[in-house]
CSV table of C-alpha atoms and ligand atoms in Angstrom, one decimal:
chain,number,residue,atom,x,y,z
A,1,MET,CA,133.4,49.5,129.7
A,2,SER,CA,134.3,52.2,132.2
A,3,VAL,CA,137.0,54.4,130.7
A,4,PRO,CA,138.0,56.2,133.9
A,5,LEU,CA,138.4,53.0,135.9
A,6,THR,CA,140.2,51.3,133.0
A,7,LEU,CA,142.7,54.1,132.8
A,8,LEU,CA,143.1,54.0,136.6
A,9,GLY,CA,143.8,50.3,136.3
A,10,LEU,CA,146.4,50.9,133.6
A,11,LEU,CA,148.0,53.6,135.8
A,12,GLU,CA,148.1,51.1,138.7
A,13,ARG,CA,150.8,49.2,136.8
A,14,GLU,CA,153.1,52.2,136.4
A,15,PRO,CA,152.9,56.0,135.9
A,16,SER,CA,152.3,56.7,132.2
A,17,HIS,CA,151.9,59.3,129.5
A,18,GLY,CA,148.5,59.8,128.0
A,19,TYR,CA,149.8,58.4,124.8
A,20,ASP,CA,150.8,55.1,126.4
A,21,LEU,CA,147.4,54.8,128.1
A,22,LYS,CA,145.6,55.3,124.8
A,23,ARG,CA,147.8,52.7,123.1
A,24,ASP,CA,147.2,50.1,125.7
A,25,TYR,CA,143.5,50.9,126.0
A,26,ASP,CA,143.1,50.4,122.3
A,27,THR,CA,145.2,47.2,122.2
A,28,TYR,CA,143.4,45.4,125.0
A,29,PHE,CA,140.0,47.0,125.4
A,30,GLY,CA,139.3,49.1,122.3
A,31,ARG,CA,137.8,46.2,120.2
A,32,GLY,CA,138.0,48.2,117.0
A,33,ARG,CA,136.8,51.4,118.7
A,34,PRO,CA,139.9,53.4,119.6
A,35,LEU,CA,139.7,55.9,122.3
A,36,PRO,CA,140.0,59.4,120.9
A,37,PHE,CA,142.9,61.4,122.4
A,38,GLY,CA,140.5,64.1,123.4
A,39,GLN,CA,138.6,61.7,125.6
A,40,VAL,CA,141.9,60.3,127.1
A,41,TYR,CA,143.0,63.8,128.2
A,42,ALA,CA,139.5,64.9,129.3
A,43,THR,CA,139.2,61.8,131.4
A,44,LEU,CA,142.7,62.2,132.9
A,45,GLY,CA,141.8,65.9,133.6
A,46,ARG,CA,138.7,64.9,135.5
A,47,LEU,CA,140.6,62.2,137.5
A,48,ALA,CA,143.2,64.8,138.4
A,49,ARG,CA,140.6,67.2,139.5
A,50,ASP,CA,139.0,64.6,141.7
A,51,GLY,CA,142.4,63.7,143.2
A,52,LYS,CA,142.6,60.2,141.8
A,53,VAL,CA,145.7,60.9,139.7
A,54,VAL,CA,148.4,63.5,139.9
A,55,ILE,CA,150.8,64.8,137.3
A,56,SER,CA,154.2,63.7,138.4
A,57,GLU,CA,156.5,65.7,136.3
A,58,VAL,CA,156.4,68.2,133.6
A,59,GLN,CA,159.2,67.6,131.1
A,60,PRO,CA,160.5,70.5,129.1
A,61,GLY,CA,158.7,70.9,125.8
A,62,VAL,CA,155.2,71.5,124.7
A,63,GLY,CA,152.0,69.5,124.4
A,64,PRO,CA,150.3,67.0,126.6
A,65,GLU,CA,153.1,64.4,126.2
A,66,ARG,CA,155.2,66.3,128.6
A,67,LYS,CA,152.9,65.0,131.4
A,68,ARG,CA,153.2,61.8,133.3
A,69,TYR,CA,150.2,60.6,135.3
A,70,VAL,CA,150.5,58.8,138.6
A,71,ILE,CA,147.6,57.1,140.5
A,72,THR,CA,146.9,58.4,144.0
A,73,GLU,CA,145.8,56.6,147.1
A,74,ALA,CA,142.2,57.6,146.5
A,75,GLY,CA,142.5,56.5,142.9
A,76,ALA,CA,143.9,53.1,143.8
A,77,THR,CA,141.2,52.6,146.5
A,78,GLU,CA,138.4,53.4,144.0
A,79,PHE,CA,140.0,51.1,141.4
A,80,ASP,CA,140.3,48.3,143.9
A,81,ALA,CA,136.7,48.6,145.0
A,82,TRP,CA,135.5,48.4,141.5
A,83,LEU,CA,137.7,45.4,140.7
A,84,THR,CA,136.4,43.4,143.7
A,85,GLU,CA,132.8,44.3,143.3
A,86,PRO,CA,130.8,41.8,141.2
A,87,ILE,CA,129.1,43.3,138.2
A,88,GLU,CA,125.3,43.3,137.8
A,89,ALA,CA,124.6,39.6,137.3
A,90,GLU,CA,121.3,40.0,135.6
A,91,PRO,CA,121.7,40.5,131.9
A,92,HIS,CA,119.3,43.1,130.5
A,93,LEU,CA,118.5,41.3,127.3
A,94,GLN,CA,116.1,38.8,128.9
A,95,SER,CA,114.1,41.5,130.6
A,96,VAL,CA,113.7,43.5,127.3
A,97,LEU,CA,112.9,40.3,125.3
A,98,PHE,CA,110.6,39.1,128.1
A,99,THR,CA,108.7,42.4,127.9
A,100,LYS,CA,108.4,42.1,124.1
A,101,VAL,CA,107.2,38.5,124.4
A,102,VAL,CA,104.6,39.2,127.0
A,103,LEU,CA,103.3,42.3,125.1
A,104,ALA,CA,103.2,40.3,121.8
A,105,LEU,CA,101.2,37.6,123.5
A,106,MET,CA,98.8,40.2,125.0
A,107,LEU,CA,98.4,41.9,121.7
A,108,GLY,CA,97.9,38.6,119.8
A,109,ARG,CA,101.0,39.3,117.7
A,110,PRO,CA,103.3,36.4,116.5
A,111,ALA,CA,105.6,36.1,119.5
A,112,GLN,CA,107.3,33.0,118.1
A,113,GLU,CA,108.2,34.8,114.9
A,114,TYR,CA,109.8,37.7,116.9
A,115,LEU,CA,111.8,35.1,118.9
A,116,ASP,CA,112.9,33.4,115.7
A,117,ILE,CA,114.1,36.7,114.4
A,118,GLN,CA,116.0,37.4,117.6
A,119,ARG,CA,117.4,33.9,117.4
A,120,GLY,CA,118.6,34.7,113.9
A,121,ALA,CA,120.3,37.9,115.1
A,122,HIS,CA,122.0,36.1,117.9
A,123,LEU,CA,123.2,33.3,115.6
A,124,GLU,CA,124.5,35.9,113.1
A,125,ARG,CA,126.5,37.6,115.9
A,126,MET,CA,127.7,34.3,117.2
A,127,HIS,CA,128.9,33.5,113.7
A,128,GLN,CA,130.9,36.8,113.7
A,129,LEU,CA,132.4,36.0,117.1
A,130,THR,CA,133.2,32.5,116.0
A,131,GLU,CA,135.1,33.8,113.0
A,132,ILE,CA,137.1,36.2,115.3
A,133,ARG,CA,137.8,33.3,117.6
A,134,ARG,CA,139.0,31.2,114.7
A,135,ARG,CA,141.3,33.9,113.2
A,136,GLY,CA,142.2,36.3,116.0
A,137,SER,CA,144.7,36.4,118.8
A,138,LEU,CA,144.2,34.7,122.1
A,139,VAL,CA,142.9,38.0,123.6
A,140,ASP,CA,140.4,38.4,120.8
A,141,GLY,CA,139.4,34.7,121.1
A,142,LEU,CA,138.8,34.9,124.9
A,143,LEU,CA,136.7,38.0,124.5
A,144,ALA,CA,134.8,36.4,121.7
A,145,ASP,CA,134.2,33.3,123.9
A,146,HIS,CA,132.8,35.5,126.6
A,147,GLY,CA,130.3,36.9,124.1
A,148,LEU,CA,129.6,33.5,122.7
A,149,PHE,CA,128.7,32.0,126.1
A,150,HIS,CA,126.4,34.9,126.9
A,151,LEU,CA,124.6,34.7,123.5
A,152,GLU,CA,124.3,30.9,123.9
A,153,ALA,CA,122.6,31.4,127.3
A,154,ASP,CA,120.2,33.9,125.7
A,155,LEU,CA,119.4,31.3,123.0
A,156,ARG,CA,118.6,28.7,125.6
A,157,TRP,CA,116.3,31.1,127.3
A,158,ILE,CA,114.6,31.7,123.9
A,159,ASP,CA,114.3,27.9,123.3
A,160,THR,CA,112.7,27.5,126.7
A,161,THR,CA,110.4,30.4,126.2
A,162,VAL,CA,109.3,29.2,122.7
A,163,ALA,CA,108.5,25.8,124.2
A,164,ARG,CA,106.3,27.4,126.8
A,165,LEU,CA,104.6,30.1,124.8
A,166,ASP,CA,101.2,28.5,124.9
A,167,ALA,CA,101.3,28.3,128.7
A,168,LEU,CA,102.6,31.8,129.0
A,169,ARG,CA,99.8,33.1,126.7
A,170,ALA,CA,97.3,31.4,128.9
A,171,GLU,CA,98.7,33.3,131.9
A,172,VAL,CA,99.0,36.7,130.4
A,173,VAL,CA,95.9,36.9,128.2
A,174,LYS,CA,92.7,37.5,130.0
A,175,PRO,CA,89.9,35.2,128.8
B,1,MET,CA,119.3,28.5,87.9
B,2,THR,CA,122.8,28.0,89.3
B,3,ASP,CA,122.7,29.8,92.6
B,4,THR,CA,121.2,26.7,94.3
B,5,MET,CA,123.3,23.6,94.9
B,6,ILE,CA,120.7,21.5,96.6
B,7,GLU,CA,117.1,22.1,97.6
B,8,ALA,CA,114.0,20.5,99.1
B,9,ARG,CA,110.6,21.8,97.8
B,10,ASP,CA,107.6,21.3,100.0
B,11,VAL,CA,108.8,17.8,101.1
B,12,VAL,CA,106.4,15.6,103.0
B,13,ARG,CA,107.6,12.4,104.6
B,14,SER,CA,106.0,10.1,107.2
B,15,PHE,CA,107.1,7.0,109.0
B,16,GLY,CA,104.0,4.9,109.3
B,17,GLN,CA,101.6,7.1,111.2
B,18,THR,CA,104.3,9.5,112.3
B,19,PRO,CA,104.6,12.6,110.1
B,20,ALA,CA,108.3,13.7,110.2
B,21,LEU,CA,108.2,16.4,107.5
B,22,ARG,CA,105.1,18.3,106.6
B,23,GLY,CA,106.1,20.5,103.7
B,24,ALA,CA,109.7,21.4,104.3
B,25,THR,CA,111.4,23.8,101.8
B,26,VAL,CA,115.0,24.9,102.0
B,27,ALA,CA,117.7,25.8,99.4
B,28,VAL,CA,121.4,25.8,99.8
B,29,ALA,CA,123.7,27.9,97.6
B,30,PRO,CA,127.0,26.5,96.2
B,31,GLY,CA,129.8,26.7,98.7
B,32,GLU,CA,127.3,27.8,101.4
B,33,ILE,CA,127.5,26.3,104.9
B,34,LEU,CA,123.9,25.9,106.2
B,35,ALA,CA,123.0,24.9,109.7
B,36,ILE,CA,119.7,23.2,110.3
B,37,MET,CA,118.6,23.6,113.9
B,38,GLY,CA,115.6,22.6,115.8
B,39,PRO,CA,114.2,20.6,118.8
B,40,SER,CA,114.7,16.9,119.0
B,41,GLY,CA,112.2,15.0,116.8
B,42,SER,CA,111.4,18.0,114.7
B,43,GLY,CA,112.6,16.3,111.5
B,44,LYS,CA,116.2,17.6,111.0
B,45,SER,CA,117.7,14.2,110.2
B,46,THR,CA,114.8,13.2,108.0
B,47,LEU,CA,115.3,16.4,106.0
B,48,LEU,CA,119.0,15.7,105.7
B,49,HIS,CA,118.3,12.2,104.6
B,50,CYS,CA,115.8,13.4,102.0
B,51,LEU,CA,118.2,16.0,100.6
B,52,ALA,CA,121.0,13.4,100.4
B,53,GLY,CA,118.8,10.9,98.6
B,54,ILE,CA,118.9,8.3,101.4
B,55,LEU,CA,115.1,8.7,101.9
B,56,VAL,CA,112.5,9.4,99.3
B,57,PRO,CA,109.9,11.9,100.1
B,58,ASP,CA,106.2,10.9,100.0
B,59,SER,CA,105.6,14.1,98.1
B,60,GLY,CA,107.6,17.2,97.2
B,61,GLU,CA,110.8,17.4,95.2
B,62,ILE,CA,114.6,17.3,95.7
B,63,HIS,CA,116.8,19.1,93.3
B,64,PHE,CA,120.6,18.8,93.1
B,65,ASP,CA,122.8,20.9,90.8
B,66,GLY,CA,119.8,21.6,88.5
B,67,ARG,CA,118.5,18.1,88.4
B,68,ARG,CA,115.5,16.5,90.0
B,69,VAL,CA,116.9,13.6,92.1
B,70,ASP,CA,114.0,12.2,94.2
B,71,THR,CA,112.5,10.5,91.1
B,72,LEU,CA,115.8,8.6,90.4
B,73,ASP,CA,115.8,4.9,91.2
B,74,GLU,CA,117.8,3.6,94.1
B,75,ALA,CA,120.8,2.6,92.0
B,76,ARG,CA,121.1,6.1,90.5
B,77,ARG,CA,120.6,7.8,93.9
B,78,SER,CA,123.2,5.5,95.3
B,79,ALA,CA,125.7,6.5,92.6
B,80,LEU,CA,124.9,10.1,93.2
B,81,ARG,CA,125.6,9.7,96.9
B,82,ARG,CA,128.9,8.0,96.2
B,83,ASP,CA,130.0,10.5,93.5
B,84,SER,CA,128.8,13.8,94.7
B,85,PHE,CA,128.1,13.6,98.5
B,86,GLY,CA,130.1,13.1,101.6
B,87,PHE,CA,128.7,12.2,105.0
B,88,VAL,CA,129.7,12.6,108.6
B,89,PHE,CA,127.4,11.3,111.3
B,90,GLN,CA,127.4,11.3,115.1
B,91,PHE,CA,127.9,7.6,115.9
B,92,GLY,CA,129.4,4.4,114.8
B,93,GLN,CA,130.8,5.4,111.6
B,94,LEU,CA,134.2,3.7,111.3
B,95,VAL,CA,134.4,0.1,110.3
B,96,PRO,CA,136.2,-1.5,113.2
B,97,GLU,CA,138.0,-4.2,111.2
B,98,LEU,CA,139.7,-1.6,108.9
B,99,THR,CA,142.6,0.7,109.7
B,100,ALA,CA,142.1,4.4,109.9
B,101,GLU,CA,143.5,4.9,106.4
B,102,GLU,CA,141.4,2.2,105.0
B,103,ASN,CA,138.3,3.8,106.6
B,104,VAL,CA,139.2,7.1,104.9
B,105,ALA,CA,139.8,5.4,101.6
B,106,LEU,CA,136.5,3.4,101.8
B,107,PRO,CA,134.3,5.7,99.7
B,108,LEU,CA,137.0,5.6,97.0
B,109,LEU,CA,137.2,1.8,97.2
B,110,LEU,CA,133.5,1.5,97.0
B,111,GLY,CA,133.5,3.7,94.0
B,112,GLY,CA,135.9,1.4,92.2
B,113,THR,CA,139.2,3.1,92.8
B,114,ARG,CA,142.1,0.6,93.1
B,115,ARG,CA,143.4,0.0,96.5
B,116,GLU,CA,146.9,1.6,96.1
B,117,ALA,CA,145.4,4.7,94.5
B,118,ALA,CA,142.7,5.0,97.1
B,119,LEU,CA,145.2,4.8,100.0
B,120,ARG,CA,147.4,7.3,98.3
B,121,GLN,CA,144.5,9.8,98.1
B,122,ALA,CA,143.5,9.1,101.7
B,123,ARG,CA,146.9,9.7,103.3
B,124,PRO,CA,147.3,13.5,102.9
B,125,TRP,CA,144.1,13.9,105.0
B,126,PHE,CA,146.0,12.6,108.1
B,127,ALA,CA,148.5,15.5,108.1
B,128,ARG,CA,145.8,18.0,107.2
B,129,LEU,CA,143.6,17.0,110.1
B,130,GLY,CA,146.4,16.5,112.6
B,131,LEU,CA,146.3,12.7,112.5
B,132,ASP,CA,149.9,12.0,111.6
B,133,GLY,CA,151.0,8.6,112.6
B,134,LEU,CA,147.5,7.2,113.2
B,135,GLU,CA,147.1,5.8,109.7
B,136,ARG,CA,147.4,2.1,110.7
B,137,ARG,CA,145.4,2.3,113.9
B,138,ARG,CA,142.0,0.6,114.1
B,139,SER,CA,139.0,2.6,115.3
B,140,GLY,CA,139.1,1.0,118.8
B,141,GLU,CA,142.6,2.5,119.2
B,142,LEU,CA,141.6,6.1,118.5
B,143,SER,CA,140.1,8.7,120.9
B,144,GLY,CA,136.7,10.0,120.1
B,145,GLY,CA,138.0,13.2,118.7
B,146,GLN,CA,140.5,11.3,116.5
B,147,ALA,CA,137.9,8.9,115.3
B,148,GLN,CA,135.6,11.8,114.4
B,149,ARG,CA,138.4,13.5,112.4
B,150,VAL,CA,139.0,10.2,110.5
B,151,ALA,CA,135.2,10.2,109.8
B,152,LEU,CA,135.5,13.8,108.6
B,153,ALA,CA,138.4,12.8,106.3
B,154,ARG,CA,136.3,9.9,105.0
B,155,GLY,CA,133.4,12.4,104.3
B,156,LEU,CA,135.7,14.7,102.3
B,157,VAL,CA,138.1,12.2,100.5
B,158,THR,CA,136.0,12.1,97.4
B,159,SER,CA,135.9,15.9,97.1
B,160,PRO,CA,132.1,15.9,97.4
B,161,LYS,CA,130.0,18.7,96.1
B,162,VAL,CA,127.9,18.5,99.3
B,163,LEU,CA,129.0,17.4,102.7
B,164,PHE,CA,126.1,16.3,104.9
B,165,ALA,CA,127.0,16.4,108.6
B,166,ASP,CA,124.4,15.2,111.3
B,167,GLU,CA,125.5,16.3,114.8
B,168,PRO,CA,129.2,15.7,113.8
B,169,THR,CA,130.4,16.8,117.2
B,170,GLY,CA,127.7,15.1,119.1
B,171,SER,CA,129.7,12.9,121.4
B,172,LEU,CA,132.8,15.1,121.8
B,173,ASP,CA,133.7,17.5,124.5
B,174,SER,CA,133.4,21.1,123.4
B,175,LEU,CA,137.1,21.9,122.8
B,176,THR,CA,137.6,18.7,120.7
B,177,GLY,CA,134.3,19.3,119.0
B,178,GLU,CA,135.4,22.8,118.0
B,179,GLN,CA,138.6,21.6,116.6
B,180,VAL,CA,136.8,19.1,114.4
B,181,LEU,CA,134.4,21.8,113.3
B,182,ASP,CA,137.1,24.2,112.6
B,183,GLN,CA,138.8,21.6,110.4
B,184,LEU,CA,135.5,20.9,108.7
B,185,ILE,CA,135.0,24.6,107.9
B,186,VAL,CA,138.5,25.1,106.7
B,187,ALA,CA,138.4,22.0,104.4
B,188,ALA,CA,135.0,23.0,103.1
B,189,ARG,CA,136.1,26.5,102.3
B,190,GLU,CA,139.3,25.4,100.7
B,191,HIS,CA,137.4,23.1,98.3
B,192,GLY,CA,134.3,25.2,97.9
B,193,THR,CA,132.2,22.3,99.4
B,194,THR,CA,128.6,23.0,100.2
B,195,VAL,CA,127.8,21.9,103.7
B,196,VAL,CA,124.5,20.9,105.3
B,197,LEU,CA,125.1,20.8,109.1
B,198,VAL,CA,122.4,19.5,111.4
B,199,THR,CA,122.9,20.4,115.0
B,200,HIS,CA,120.9,21.5,118.0
B,201,GLU,CA,123.8,23.4,119.5
B,202,ALA,CA,124.1,27.1,118.9
B,203,ARG,CA,127.9,27.1,119.2
B,204,VAL,CA,128.1,24.5,116.5
B,205,ALA,CA,125.6,26.3,114.3
B,206,ALA,CA,127.6,29.5,114.7
B,207,TYR,CA,130.2,28.1,112.4
B,208,ALA,CA,127.7,28.1,109.5
B,209,ASP,CA,127.0,31.0,107.2
B,210,ARG,CA,123.2,30.8,107.5
B,211,HIS,CA,120.8,29.1,109.9
B,212,VAL,CA,117.3,27.7,109.6
B,213,MET,CA,115.1,26.1,112.1
B,214,VAL,CA,113.0,22.9,111.7
B,215,ARG,CA,109.9,22.9,113.7
B,216,ASP,CA,107.1,20.4,113.4
B,217,GLY,CA,108.4,19.2,110.1
B,218,LYS,CA,108.6,22.6,108.5
B,219,VAL,CA,111.5,24.9,107.9
B,220,ALA,CA,111.4,28.4,109.5
B,221,ALA,CA,113.8,31.1,108.3
B,222,LEU,CA,115.4,33.1,111.1
B,223,ALA,CA,115.4,36.4,109.4
B,224,PRO,CA,112.6,38.6,108.2
B,225,GLU,CA,111.3,37.2,104.9
B,226,ARG,CA,113.4,38.7,102.1
B,227,VAL,CA,111.7,39.2,98.8
B,228,LEU,CA,113.7,37.3,96.2
B,229,SER,CA,113.9,39.1,92.9
C,1,ATP,N1,113.1,5.3,110.9
C,1,ATP,C1,112.1,5.8,111.5
C,1,ATP,N2,111.0,5.1,111.9
C,1,ATP,C2,109.9,5.7,112.5
C,1,ATP,N3,109.9,6.9,112.9
C,1,ATP,C3,111.0,7.7,112.6
C,1,ATP,C4,112.1,7.2,111.9
C,1,ATP,N4,113.0,8.2,111.8
C,1,ATP,C5,112.5,9.3,112.4
C,1,ATP,N5,111.2,9.0,112.8
C,1,ATP,C6,110.3,9.9,113.5
C,1,ATP,O1,110.2,11.1,112.7
C,1,ATP,C7,110.3,12.3,113.5
C,1,ATP,C8,111.5,13.1,113.1
C,1,ATP,O2,112.6,12.5,113.4
C,1,ATP,P1,114.1,13.0,113.1
C,1,ATP,O3,115.1,11.9,113.3
C,1,ATP,O4,114.1,13.6,111.7
C,1,ATP,O5,114.2,14.2,114.1
C,1,ATP,P2,115.5,15.1,114.5
C,1,ATP,O6,115.1,16.5,114.4
C,1,ATP,O7,116.7,14.6,113.7
C,1,ATP,O8,115.7,14.7,116.1
C,1,ATP,P3,117.0,14.6,117.0
C,1,ATP,O9,117.5,16.0,117.3
C,1,ATP,O10,116.6,13.9,118.2
C,1,ATP,O11,118.0,13.8,116.2
C,1,ATP,C9,110.3,11.8,115.0
C,1,ATP,O12,109.0,11.8,115.5
C,1,ATP,C10,110.9,10.4,114.8
C,1,ATP,O13,110.4,9.6,115.9
C,2,MG,MG1,118.5,13.7,114.2
């Protein structure tokens, strides 16, 4: 999750105080890991330095809450580019797991056991997400669904790989 | 030992020349929801049938609630199934000649409960599972999801100690399937029912507390071996 781009997106709605940005970030994107105030203001500071936001007005008083942040043309362009760009379609898990499987086979280690343990970890995480989905709000449920579908795809890959371990071993182990 | 509700110890079972189980061992704790996964033909249903006393192992043991049950004769195993177990299967479960409420009441009727009392016990399940108003329909007049919920109610109506579910969402679309599963989980947790859930689908298995894999007639745990003290 890119914090600067997310904050830019929130500012694209309307100029906001740092406090409001943090609150909305935590509500929609925090997933139990609230954004520290320090990081909010540090990020806004960097965005301002780079000309992506400006401080619209300084109200009388003290402290950062006097400031309202407004997205600039440059900020809006960057946000827009990010929004329309597809994200890296190749998940990383497979490549890491694939490396482990191939190395395990090369080294004569129990590749199937490793995959079973990975399967167990995936199912455990899917169980947690299923509980969130059953009990949580729609936002939580949809995020959980996203995770569930990904984990399910990984598990299918694990199934396929387990079914082909012997063939794979024959290919990667020199006789 | 009371932390095991039901277990299979080193169970071997063949069908003619076909070995279905080759030393399967698994234990389920009281109130636990266990998913049994595995490829097609690996022995999942055979294991469930052995645990439930429908099939008798060639060798090995089945224990339920501290008692050995695979050595009981057919009449006693049948009584055990009726009194302590509930079942939900994938296909063809409802009796087409009976209404939905008669289907739900069936295990009670077979157990000797009088008709009026059995129907009275069956009816609350309709509201609980979102089936209000469908009590008098026959199975041909229910959607797949509704029929499966009626089957679930029938599996739970006797307040079984263990519910055996073999691909209970098999023929349903995923949303309907998840609703049925959700209701299964809620009902099981409410009553402290132990559940043995056979499925090859990860999303279904994810409803369970713990998962095991049947492969070539043996049970593989999916976590590093824990040393039981
Ligand atoms: N009644 C039977 N007669 C003969 N062979 C059987 C019988 N029941 C099961 N088998 C065989 O035993 C093996 C295990 O079958 P089982 O039904 O337990 O598999 P499963 O894991 O439940 O498969 P699936 O996911 O397809 O339901 C298979 O080889 C199957 O052909
Ligand atoms: Mg089966």
